[in-house]
């Protein structure tokens, strides 16, 4: 791997290897000469443009005064000259004075778009087990591309790893059969284990008790706590908000405190927390 933000200096020894590397990612070559300041400016502009995308594109420079024989192989007739290579072949380029905009327009055609960059960044976070950071990138991507099964699986993965199970079943049920891969099966297995744990005899007993006594605040509050302990947070918050709508200080304010604690634990980026935080603030203010 070449150092980030540094251009590769082409010469006879490394030329073929660098050209071969364009089979894996696009290669930008800037032909320049130290005696021509405008060519140095082009190098600087290209380096700036590609500096944030070094995982996706290669940038090399050829000193045509120092490597005249190599420059002749490319048939360079004037400077500055910029060429783009893919799969070992020239596919784009231009000669003569270049502005930053013309260079950006040329190079952007060979860079991944912002969605692709954000997705790749999310995968890096997942690899480091930074699931909350990955989810922050993936959630808006899924909003933009709601039918993308790969995005759905990665969002579900992050939700599982951050113990946010409320939306996972809906997401996984919408994944097409063709994408029921190893990750999908792993996530389904984890979801089923969670569902088994979250339907404990204690919870079922409280649910039956609440059905028989729907106005019993103590039972509803205890059931909400049990739901929260097994990450059934939406059901927990629904019960708590219902109690608070009846009496904002029910259970001597303990219900309000528990609701705030759950919302705080879920964090600002959680969609369920946002929904119930608005309802709570409407009751408070």
PDB file of C-alpha atoms in Angstrom:
ATOM      1  CA  UNK A   1       0.000   0.000   0.000  1.00  0.00           C
ATOM      2  CA  UNK A   2       1.363   3.396  -0.948  1.00  0.00           C
ATOM      3  CA  UNK A   3       1.492   6.193   1.648  1.00  0.00           C
ATOM      4  CA  UNK A   4      -1.746   8.163   1.773  1.00  0.00           C
ATOM      5  CA  UNK A   5      -1.761  11.595   0.170  1.00  0.00           C
ATOM      6  CA  UNK A   6       1.644  11.037  -1.477  1.00  0.00           C
ATOM      7  CA  UNK A   7       2.076  10.643  -5.210  1.00  0.00           C
ATOM      8  CA  UNK A   8       4.023   7.684  -6.527  1.00  0.00           C
ATOM      9  CA  UNK A   9       7.106   8.736  -8.491  1.00  0.00           C
ATOM     10  CA  UNK A  10       7.159   6.726 -11.702  1.00  0.00           C
ATOM     11  CA  UNK A  11      10.406   5.413 -13.192  1.00  0.00           C
ATOM     12  CA  UNK A  12      11.532   2.576 -15.464  1.00  0.00           C
ATOM     13  CA  UNK A  13      11.782   0.183 -12.532  1.00  0.00           C
ATOM     14  CA  UNK A  14       8.256   0.577 -11.099  1.00  0.00           C
ATOM     15  CA  UNK A  15       6.346   1.620 -14.225  1.00  0.00           C
ATOM     16  CA  UNK A  16       4.900  -1.775 -15.161  1.00  0.00           C
ATOM     17  CA  UNK A  17       3.868  -2.599 -11.593  1.00  0.00           C
ATOM     18  CA  UNK A  18       2.006   0.697 -11.178  1.00  0.00           C
ATOM     19  CA  UNK A  19       0.251   0.277 -14.520  1.00  0.00           C
ATOM     20  CA  UNK A  20      -0.730  -3.254 -13.460  1.00  0.00           C
ATOM     21  CA  UNK A  21      -2.138  -1.850 -10.216  1.00  0.00           C
ATOM     22  CA  UNK A  22      -4.725   0.012 -12.288  1.00  0.00           C
ATOM     23  CA  UNK A  23      -6.529  -3.325 -12.627  1.00  0.00           C
ATOM     24  CA  UNK A  24      -7.642  -2.939  -8.993  1.00  0.00           C
ATOM     25  CA  UNK A  25      -8.227   0.824  -8.863  1.00  0.00           C
ATOM     26  CA  UNK A  26      -8.016   3.759 -11.322  1.00  0.00           C
ATOM     27  CA  UNK A  27      -4.601   5.337 -11.817  1.00  0.00           C
ATOM     28  CA  UNK A  28      -4.026   9.061 -12.425  1.00  0.00           C
ATOM     29  CA  UNK A  29      -0.647   9.948 -13.984  1.00  0.00           C
ATOM     30  CA  UNK A  30       0.531  13.542 -14.087  1.00  0.00           C
ATOM     31  CA  UNK A  31       3.377  14.221 -16.513  1.00  0.00           C
ATOM     32  CA  UNK A  32       5.400  17.187 -15.286  1.00  0.00           C
ATOM     33  CA  UNK A  33       8.754  18.965 -15.303  1.00  0.00           C
ATOM     34  CA  UNK A  34      10.463  20.871 -12.477  1.00  0.00           C
ATOM     35  CA  UNK A  35      11.242  23.725 -14.855  1.00  0.00           C
ATOM     36  CA  UNK A  36       7.525  24.298 -15.577  1.00  0.00           C
ATOM     37  CA  UNK A  37       5.716  25.677 -12.491  1.00  0.00           C
ATOM     38  CA  UNK A  38       2.306  25.156 -14.055  1.00  0.00           C
ATOM     39  CA  UNK A  39       2.913  21.387 -14.060  1.00  0.00           C
ATOM     40  CA  UNK A  40       3.844  21.498 -10.380  1.00  0.00           C
ATOM     41  CA  UNK A  41       0.549  23.299  -9.742  1.00  0.00           C
ATOM     42  CA  UNK A  42      -1.324  20.504 -11.520  1.00  0.00           C
ATOM     43  CA  UNK A  43       0.379  17.933  -9.283  1.00  0.00           C
ATOM     44  CA  UNK A  44      -0.645  19.886  -6.209  1.00  0.00           C
ATOM     45  CA  UNK A  45      -4.253  20.184  -7.380  1.00  0.00           C
ATOM     46  CA  UNK A  46      -4.565  16.481  -8.160  1.00  0.00           C
ATOM     47  CA  UNK A  47      -2.998  15.543  -4.835  1.00  0.00           C
ATOM     48  CA  UNK A  48      -5.594  17.692  -3.063  1.00  0.00           C
ATOM     49  CA  UNK A  49      -8.470  16.197  -5.049  1.00  0.00           C
ATOM     50  CA  UNK A  50      -7.510  12.572  -4.400  1.00  0.00           C
ATOM     51  CA  UNK A  51      -6.193  12.994  -0.842  1.00  0.00           C
ATOM     52  CA  UNK A  52      -9.484  11.876   0.739  1.00  0.00           C
ATOM     53  CA  UNK A  53      -9.913   8.925  -1.613  1.00  0.00           C
ATOM     54  CA  UNK A  54      -6.549   7.153  -1.558  1.00  0.00           C
ATOM     55  CA  UNK A  55      -8.290   3.834  -0.875  1.00  0.00           C
ATOM     56  CA  UNK A  56     -10.079   4.156  -4.204  1.00  0.00           C
ATOM     57  CA  UNK A  57      -7.609   5.730  -6.617  1.00  0.00           C
ATOM     58  CA  UNK A  58      -3.865   5.792  -7.318  1.00  0.00           C
ATOM     59  CA  UNK A  59      -1.959   8.976  -8.113  1.00  0.00           C
ATOM     60  CA  UNK A  60       1.465   8.879  -9.790  1.00  0.00           C
ATOM     61  CA  UNK A  61       3.693  11.534 -11.288  1.00  0.00           C
ATOM     62  CA  UNK A  62       6.328  11.247 -14.019  1.00  0.00           C
ATOM     63  CA  UNK A  63       9.199  13.729 -14.103  1.00  0.00           C
ATOM     64  CA  UNK A  64       9.606  14.026 -17.854  1.00  0.00           C
ATOM     65  CA  UNK A  65      12.991  15.752 -17.575  1.00  0.00           C
ATOM     66  CA  UNK A  66      14.390  12.986 -15.425  1.00  0.00           C
ATOM     67  CA  UNK A  67      12.582  10.068 -17.083  1.00  0.00           C
ATOM     68  CA  UNK A  68      12.650  11.067 -20.731  1.00  0.00           C
ATOM     69  CA  UNK A  69      12.684   7.492 -22.022  1.00  0.00           C
ATOM     70  CA  UNK A  70       9.566   6.613 -20.021  1.00  0.00           C
ATOM     71  CA  UNK A  71       7.822   9.782 -21.173  1.00  0.00           C
ATOM     72  CA  UNK A  72       8.542   8.803 -24.785  1.00  0.00           C
ATOM     73  CA  UNK A  73       6.843   5.446 -24.210  1.00  0.00           C
ATOM     74  CA  UNK A  74       3.640   7.357 -23.420  1.00  0.00           C
ATOM     75  CA  UNK A  75       4.007   9.628 -26.438  1.00  0.00           C
ATOM     76  CA  UNK A  76       3.806  12.771 -24.317  1.00  0.00           C
ATOM     77  CA  UNK A  77       4.149  15.815 -26.583  1.00  0.00           C
ATOM     78  CA  UNK A  78       3.348  18.686 -24.252  1.00  0.00           C
ATOM     79  CA  UNK A  79       3.133  19.532 -20.559  1.00  0.00           C
ATOM     80  CA  UNK A  80       1.209  19.458 -18.381  1.00  0.00           C
ATOM     81  CA  UNK A  81      -0.447  16.201 -19.415  1.00  0.00           C
ATOM     82  CA  UNK A  82      -2.751  14.086 -17.244  1.00  0.00           C
ATOM     83  CA  UNK A  83      -3.774  10.521 -18.096  1.00  0.00           C
ATOM     84  CA  UNK A  84      -6.216   8.109 -16.432  1.00  0.00           C
ATOM     85  CA  UNK A  85      -5.587   4.357 -16.604  1.00  0.00           C
ATOM     86  CA  UNK A  86      -7.958   1.500 -15.832  1.00  0.00           C
ATOM     87  CA  UNK A  87      -7.220  -2.195 -16.273  1.00  0.00           C
ATOM     88  CA  UNK A  88      -3.801  -1.323 -17.635  1.00  0.00           C
ATOM     89  CA  UNK A  89      -5.151   0.884 -20.422  1.00  0.00           C
ATOM     90  CA  UNK A  90      -5.492   4.675 -20.864  1.00  0.00           C
ATOM     91  CA  UNK A  91      -9.162   5.667 -20.672  1.00  0.00           C
ATOM     92  CA  UNK A  92      -9.111   9.437 -20.207  1.00  0.00           C
ATOM     93  CA  UNK A  93      -6.827  12.444 -19.983  1.00  0.00           C
ATOM     94  CA  UNK A  94      -5.953  15.881 -21.210  1.00  0.00           C
ATOM     95  CA  UNK A  95      -3.051  18.154 -22.143  1.00  0.00           C
ATOM     96  CA  UNK A  96      -2.380  21.809 -21.612  1.00  0.00           C
ATOM     97  CA  UNK A  97      -3.367  24.166 -18.772  1.00  0.00           C
ATOM     98  CA  UNK A  98      -5.753  22.617 -16.245  1.00  0.00           C
ATOM     99  CA  UNK A  99      -8.002  24.314 -13.712  1.00  0.00           C
ATOM    100  CA  UNK A 100      -9.049  22.683 -10.465  1.00  0.00           C
ATOM    101  CA  UNK A 101     -12.579  22.284 -11.808  1.00  0.00           C
ATOM    102  CA  UNK A 102     -11.533  20.563 -15.032  1.00  0.00           C
ATOM    103  CA  UNK A 103      -9.354  18.177 -13.024  1.00  0.00           C
ATOM    104  CA  UNK A 104     -12.172  17.479 -10.559  1.00  0.00           C
ATOM    105  CA  UNK A 105     -14.588  16.832 -13.413  1.00  0.00           C
ATOM    106  CA  UNK A 106     -12.169  14.340 -14.967  1.00  0.00           C
ATOM    107  CA  UNK A 107     -11.202  12.529 -11.773  1.00  0.00           C
ATOM    108  CA  UNK A 108     -14.674  12.411 -10.207  1.00  0.00           C
ATOM    109  CA  UNK A 109     -15.810  10.049 -12.960  1.00  0.00           C
ATOM    110  CA  UNK A 110     -13.462   7.420 -11.525  1.00  0.00           C
ATOM    111  CA  UNK A 111     -14.174   7.965  -7.827  1.00  0.00           C
ATOM    112  CA  UNK A 112     -16.969   6.297  -5.865  1.00  0.00           C
ATOM    113  CA  UNK A 113     -19.862   8.616  -5.037  1.00  0.00           C
ATOM    114  CA  UNK A 114     -20.514   9.859  -1.494  1.00  0.00           C
ATOM    115  CA  UNK A 115     -22.919   7.013  -0.733  1.00  0.00           C
ATOM    116  CA  UNK A 116     -20.287   4.458  -1.667  1.00  0.00           C
ATOM    117  CA  UNK A 117     -17.648   6.281   0.385  1.00  0.00           C
ATOM    118  CA  UNK A 118     -19.938   6.394   3.426  1.00  0.00           C
ATOM    119  CA  UNK A 119     -20.732   2.704   3.038  1.00  0.00           C
ATOM    120  CA  UNK A 120     -17.048   1.793   2.866  1.00  0.00           C
ATOM    121  CA  UNK A 121     -16.412   3.927   5.934  1.00  0.00           C
ATOM    122  CA  UNK A 122     -19.227   2.130   7.777  1.00  0.00           C
ATOM    123  CA  UNK A 123     -17.628  -1.231   6.985  1.00  0.00           C
ATOM    124  CA  UNK A 124     -14.387  -0.019   8.557  1.00  0.00           C
ATOM    125  CA  UNK A 125     -16.294   0.876  11.717  1.00  0.00           C
ATOM    126  CA  UNK A 126     -17.973  -2.548  11.735  1.00  0.00           C
ATOM    127  CA  UNK A 127     -14.593  -4.231  11.368  1.00  0.00           C
ATOM    128  CA  UNK A 128     -13.427  -2.296  14.454  1.00  0.00           C
ATOM    129  CA  UNK A 129     -16.687  -3.222  16.262  1.00  0.00           C
ATOM    130  CA  UNK A 130     -17.678   0.461  16.333  1.00  0.00           C
ATOM    131  CA  UNK A 131     -21.299  -0.356  15.608  1.00  0.00           C
ATOM    132  CA  UNK A 132     -22.897   2.901  16.761  1.00  0.00           C
ATOM    133  CA  UNK A 133     -20.630   4.926  14.466  1.00  0.00           C
ATOM    134  CA  UNK A 134     -21.385   2.547  11.583  1.00  0.00           C
ATOM    135  CA  UNK A 135     -25.115   2.820  12.222  1.00  0.00           C
ATOM    136  CA  UNK A 136     -24.882   6.616  12.079  1.00  0.00           C
ATOM    137  CA  UNK A 137     -23.559   6.304   8.520  1.00  0.00           C
ATOM    138  CA  UNK A 138     -25.775   3.439   7.392  1.00  0.00           C
ATOM    139  CA  UNK A 139     -29.173   4.727   8.537  1.00  0.00           C
ATOM    140  CA  UNK A 140     -29.304   7.724   6.154  1.00  0.00           C
ATOM    141  CA  UNK A 141     -27.940   5.530   3.356  1.00  0.00           C
ATOM    142  CA  UNK A 142     -30.825   3.094   3.816  1.00  0.00           C
ATOM    143  CA  UNK A 143     -33.250   6.022   3.765  1.00  0.00           C
ATOM    144  CA  UNK A 144     -31.812   7.055   0.384  1.00  0.00           C
ATOM    145  CA  UNK A 145     -31.760   3.500  -0.979  1.00  0.00           C
ATOM    146  CA  UNK A 146     -34.489   1.584   0.902  1.00  0.00           C
ATOM    147  CA  UNK A 147     -34.403  -1.464  -1.380  1.00  0.00           C
ATOM    148  CA  UNK A 148     -30.686  -2.149  -0.958  1.00  0.00           C
ATOM    149  CA  UNK A 149     -30.451  -5.542   0.738  1.00  0.00           C
ATOM    150  CA  UNK A 150     -26.774  -5.173   1.617  1.00  0.00           C
ATOM    151  CA  UNK A 151     -27.546  -1.949   3.467  1.00  0.00           C
ATOM    152  CA  UNK A 152     -30.442  -3.648   5.271  1.00  0.00           C
ATOM    153  CA  UNK A 153     -28.202  -6.465   6.461  1.00  0.00           C
ATOM    154  CA  UNK A 154     -25.512  -4.111   7.705  1.00  0.00           C
ATOM    155  CA  UNK A 155     -28.045  -1.921   9.514  1.00  0.00           C
ATOM    156  CA  UNK A 156     -29.537  -5.039  11.108  1.00  0.00           C
ATOM    157  CA  UNK A 157     -26.060  -6.210  12.111  1.00  0.00           C
ATOM    158  CA  UNK A 158     -25.372  -2.919  13.887  1.00  0.00           C
ATOM    159  CA  UNK A 159     -28.767  -2.993  15.589  1.00  0.00           C
ATOM    160  CA  UNK A 160     -28.130  -6.519  16.872  1.00  0.00           C
ATOM    161  CA  UNK A 161     -24.693  -5.614  18.177  1.00  0.00           C
ATOM    162  CA  UNK A 162     -26.044  -2.514  19.939  1.00  0.00           C
ATOM    163  CA  UNK A 163     -28.966  -4.495  21.398  1.00  0.00           C
ATOM    164  CA  UNK A 164     -31.637  -2.540  19.489  1.00  0.00           C
ATOM    165  CA  UNK A 165     -33.976  -5.356  18.531  1.00  0.00           C
ATOM    166  CA  UNK A 166     -37.227  -3.472  17.965  1.00  0.00           C
ATOM    167  CA  UNK A 167     -36.819  -2.889  14.195  1.00  0.00           C
ATOM    168  CA  UNK A 168     -34.643  -5.863  13.263  1.00  0.00           C
ATOM    169  CA  UNK A 169     -37.401  -8.328  12.406  1.00  0.00           C
ATOM    170  CA  UNK A 170     -39.042  -5.805  10.056  1.00  0.00           C
ATOM    171  CA  UNK A 171     -35.736  -5.103   8.329  1.00  0.00           C
ATOM    172  CA  UNK A 172     -34.745  -8.753   7.925  1.00  0.00           C
ATOM    173  CA  UNK A 173     -38.192  -9.780   6.672  1.00  0.00           C
ATOM    174  CA  UNK A 174     -37.769  -7.337   3.777  1.00  0.00           C
ATOM    175  CA  UNK A 175     -34.431  -8.811   2.635  1.00  0.00           C
ATOM    176  CA  UNK A 176     -34.855 -10.614  -0.671  1.00  0.00           C
ATOM    177  CA  UNK A 177     -34.429 -14.388  -0.818  1.00  0.00           C
ATOM    178  CA  UNK A 178     -31.389 -14.029  -3.067  1.00  0.00           C
ATOM    179  CA  UNK A 179     -29.553 -12.297  -0.199  1.00  0.00           C
ATOM    180  CA  UNK A 180     -30.274 -14.856   2.521  1.00  0.00           C
ATOM    181  CA  UNK A 181     -26.532 -15.307   2.970  1.00  0.00           C
ATOM    182  CA  UNK A 182     -24.390 -16.267   5.953  1.00  0.00           C
ATOM    183  CA  UNK A 183     -24.770 -12.844   7.566  1.00  0.00           C
ATOM    184  CA  UNK A 184     -28.550 -12.989   7.178  1.00  0.00           C
ATOM    185  CA  UNK A 185     -28.720 -16.448   8.777  1.00  0.00           C
ATOM    186  CA  UNK A 186     -26.469 -15.349  11.641  1.00  0.00           C
ATOM    187  CA  UNK A 187     -28.646 -12.314  12.323  1.00  0.00           C
ATOM    188  CA  UNK A 188     -31.837 -14.387  12.202  1.00  0.00           C
ATOM    189  CA  UNK A 189     -30.342 -16.836  14.705  1.00  0.00           C
ATOM    190  CA  UNK A 190     -29.434 -13.996  17.077  1.00  0.00           C
ATOM    191  CA  UNK A 191     -32.903 -12.503  16.693  1.00  0.00           C
ATOM    192  CA  UNK A 192     -34.550 -15.827  17.522  1.00  0.00           C
ATOM    193  CA  UNK A 193     -32.370 -16.224  20.620  1.00  0.00           C
ATOM    194  CA  UNK A 194     -33.334 -12.742  21.740  1.00  0.00           C
ATOM    195  CA  UNK A 195     -37.028 -13.437  21.165  1.00  0.00           C
ATOM    196  CA  UNK A 196     -36.820 -16.609  23.207  1.00  0.00           C
ATOM    197  CA  UNK A 197     -35.110 -14.757  26.069  1.00  0.00           C
ATOM    198  CA  UNK A 198     -37.523 -11.829  25.866  1.00  0.00           C
ATOM    199  CA  UNK A 199     -40.570 -14.088  26.230  1.00  0.00           C
ATOM    200  CA  UNK A 200     -39.603 -15.406  29.647  1.00  0.00           C
ATOM    201  CA  UNK A 201     -42.221 -16.958  31.974  1.00  0.00           C
ATOM    202  CA  UNK A 202     -41.923 -13.885  34.225  1.00  0.00           C
ATOM    203  CA  UNK A 203     -42.768 -11.535  31.385  1.00  0.00           C
ATOM    204  CA  UNK A 204     -45.634 -13.703  30.179  1.00  0.00           C
ATOM    205  CA  UNK A 205     -47.048 -13.837  33.716  1.00  0.00           C
ATOM    206  CA  UNK A 206     -46.948 -10.041  33.991  1.00  0.00           C
ATOM    207  CA  UNK A 207     -48.572  -9.687  30.563  1.00  0.00           C
ATOM    208  CA  UNK A 208     -51.435 -11.930  31.629  1.00  0.00           C
ATOM    209  CA  UNK A 209     -51.767 -10.035  34.903  1.00  0.00           C
ATOM    210  CA  UNK A 210     -51.956  -6.720  33.053  1.00  0.00           C
ATOM    211  CA  UNK A 211     -54.595  -8.099  30.676  1.00  0.00           C
ATOM    212  CA  UNK A 212     -56.667  -9.018  33.719  1.00  0.00           C
ATOM    213  CA  UNK A 213     -55.965  -5.702  35.493  1.00  0.00           C
ATOM    214  CA  UNK A 214     -55.325  -3.073  32.776  1.00  0.00           C
ATOM    215  CA  UNK A 215     -55.492  -0.180  35.250  1.00  0.00           C
ATOM    216  CA  UNK A 216     -52.962  -1.564  37.719  1.00  0.00           C
ATOM    217  CA  UNK A 217     -50.039   0.894  37.615  1.00  0.00           C
ATOM    218  CA  UNK A 218     -47.724  -1.397  39.559  1.00  0.00           C
ATOM    219  CA  UNK A 219     -48.094  -4.284  37.133  1.00  0.00           C
ATOM    220  CA  UNK A 220     -47.678  -2.021  34.094  1.00  0.00           C
ATOM    221  CA  UNK A 221     -44.564  -0.434  35.589  1.00  0.00           C
ATOM    222  CA  UNK A 222     -42.997  -3.785  36.488  1.00  0.00           C
ATOM    223  CA  UNK A 223     -43.737  -5.133  32.998  1.00  0.00           C
ATOM    224  CA  UNK A 224     -42.120  -2.057  31.435  1.00  0.00           C
ATOM    225  CA  UNK A 225     -38.994  -2.665  33.529  1.00  0.00           C
ATOM    226  CA  UNK A 226     -38.911  -6.320  32.457  1.00  0.00           C
ATOM    227  CA  UNK A 227     -39.327  -5.325  28.799  1.00  0.00           C
ATOM    228  CA  UNK A 228     -36.437  -2.875  29.118  1.00  0.00           C
ATOM    229  CA  UNK A 229     -34.178  -5.509  30.658  1.00  0.00           C
ATOM    230  CA  UNK A 230     -34.556  -7.711  27.564  1.00  0.00           C
ATOM    231  CA  UNK A 231     -34.248  -4.744  25.165  1.00  0.00           C
ATOM    232  CA  UNK A 232     -37.922  -4.642  24.231  1.00  0.00           C
ATOM    233  CA  UNK A 233     -37.570  -0.898  24.558  1.00  0.00           C
ATOM    234  CA  UNK A 234     -40.415   0.241  22.351  1.00  0.00           C
ATOM    235  CA  UNK A 235     -42.916  -1.823  24.340  1.00  0.00           C
ATOM    236  CA  UNK A 236     -41.377  -0.569  27.595  1.00  0.00           C
ATOM    237  CA  UNK A 237     -41.605   3.073  26.562  1.00  0.00           C
ATOM    238  CA  UNK A 238     -45.144   2.632  25.268  1.00  0.00           C
ATOM    239  CA  UNK A 239     -46.280   1.381  28.677  1.00  0.00           C
ATOM    240  CA  UNK A 240     -44.403   4.103  30.543  1.00  0.00           C
ATOM    241  CA  UNK A 241     -45.755   6.932  28.391  1.00  0.00           C
ATOM    242  CA  UNK A 242     -49.274   5.548  28.835  1.00  0.00           C
ATOM    243  CA  UNK A 243     -48.797   5.696  32.614  1.00  0.00           C
ATOM    244  CA  UNK A 244     -47.400   9.230  32.440  1.00  0.00           C
ATOM    245  CA  UNK A 245     -50.341  10.414  30.351  1.00  0.00           C
ATOM    246  CA  UNK A 246     -52.591   9.363  33.224  1.00  0.00           C
ATOM    247  CA  UNK A 247     -50.421  10.962  35.899  1.00  0.00           C
ATOM    248  CA  UNK A 248     -47.072  12.646  35.211  1.00  0.00           C
ATOM    249  CA  UNK A 249     -45.941  11.889  38.776  1.00  0.00           C
ATOM    250  CA  UNK A 250     -47.218   8.334  38.955  1.00  0.00           C
ATOM    251  CA  UNK A 251     -45.320   6.081  41.395  1.00  0.00           C
ATOM    252  CA  UNK A 252     -43.909   9.204  43.107  1.00  0.00           C
ATOM    253  CA  UNK A 253     -42.088  10.241  39.928  1.00  0.00           C
ATOM    254  CA  UNK A 254     -40.285   6.927  39.526  1.00  0.00           C
ATOM    255  CA  UNK A 255     -41.996   6.186  36.183  1.00  0.00           C
ATOM    256  CA  UNK A 256     -40.823   9.531  34.805  1.00  0.00           C
ATOM    257  CA  UNK A 257     -37.266   8.850  36.012  1.00  0.00           C
ATOM    258  CA  UNK A 258     -37.234   5.358  34.485  1.00  0.00           C
ATOM    259  CA  UNK A 259     -38.488   6.761  31.172  1.00  0.00           C
ATOM    260  CA  UNK A 260     -35.726   9.371  31.121  1.00  0.00           C
ATOM    261  CA  UNK A 261     -33.125   6.732  32.013  1.00  0.00           C
ATOM    262  CA  UNK A 262     -34.209   4.491  29.128  1.00  0.00           C
ATOM    263  CA  UNK A 263     -34.208   7.382  26.663  1.00  0.00           C
ATOM    264  CA  UNK A 264     -30.754   8.444  27.833  1.00  0.00           C
ATOM    265  CA  UNK A 265     -29.395   4.894  27.477  1.00  0.00           C
ATOM    266  CA  UNK A 266     -30.763   4.593  23.942  1.00  0.00           C
ATOM    267  CA  UNK A 267     -29.006   7.808  22.901  1.00  0.00           C
ATOM    268  CA  UNK A 268     -29.784  10.706  20.596  1.00  0.00           C
ATOM    269  CA  UNK A 269     -29.479   8.768  17.348  1.00  0.00           C
ATOM    270  CA  UNK A 270     -32.049   6.091  18.191  1.00  0.00           C
ATOM    271  CA  UNK A 271     -35.290   6.493  16.219  1.00  0.00           C
ATOM    272  CA  UNK A 272     -37.460   4.906  18.925  1.00  0.00           C
ATOM    273  CA  UNK A 273     -35.923   7.150  21.565  1.00  0.00           C
ATOM    274  CA  UNK A 274     -36.594  10.206  19.390  1.00  0.00           C
ATOM    275  CA  UNK A 275     -40.248   9.241  18.979  1.00  0.00           C
ATOM    276  CA  UNK A 276     -40.894   8.748  22.692  1.00  0.00           C
ATOM    277  CA  UNK A 277     -38.683  11.653  23.760  1.00  0.00           C
ATOM    278  CA  UNK A 278     -41.009  13.974  21.827  1.00  0.00           C
ATOM    279  CA  UNK A 279     -44.050  12.448  23.564  1.00  0.00           C
ATOM    280  CA  UNK A 280     -42.459  12.821  26.982  1.00  0.00           C
ATOM    281  CA  UNK A 281     -41.485  16.451  26.375  1.00  0.00           C
ATOM    282  CA  UNK A 282     -45.012  17.192  25.224  1.00  0.00           C
ATOM    283  CA  UNK A 283     -46.256  15.918  28.581  1.00  0.00           C
ATOM    284  CA  UNK A 284     -43.622  17.773  30.572  1.00  0.00           C
ATOM    285  CA  UNK A 285     -43.805  21.129  28.817  1.00  0.00           C
TER     286      UNK A 285
END
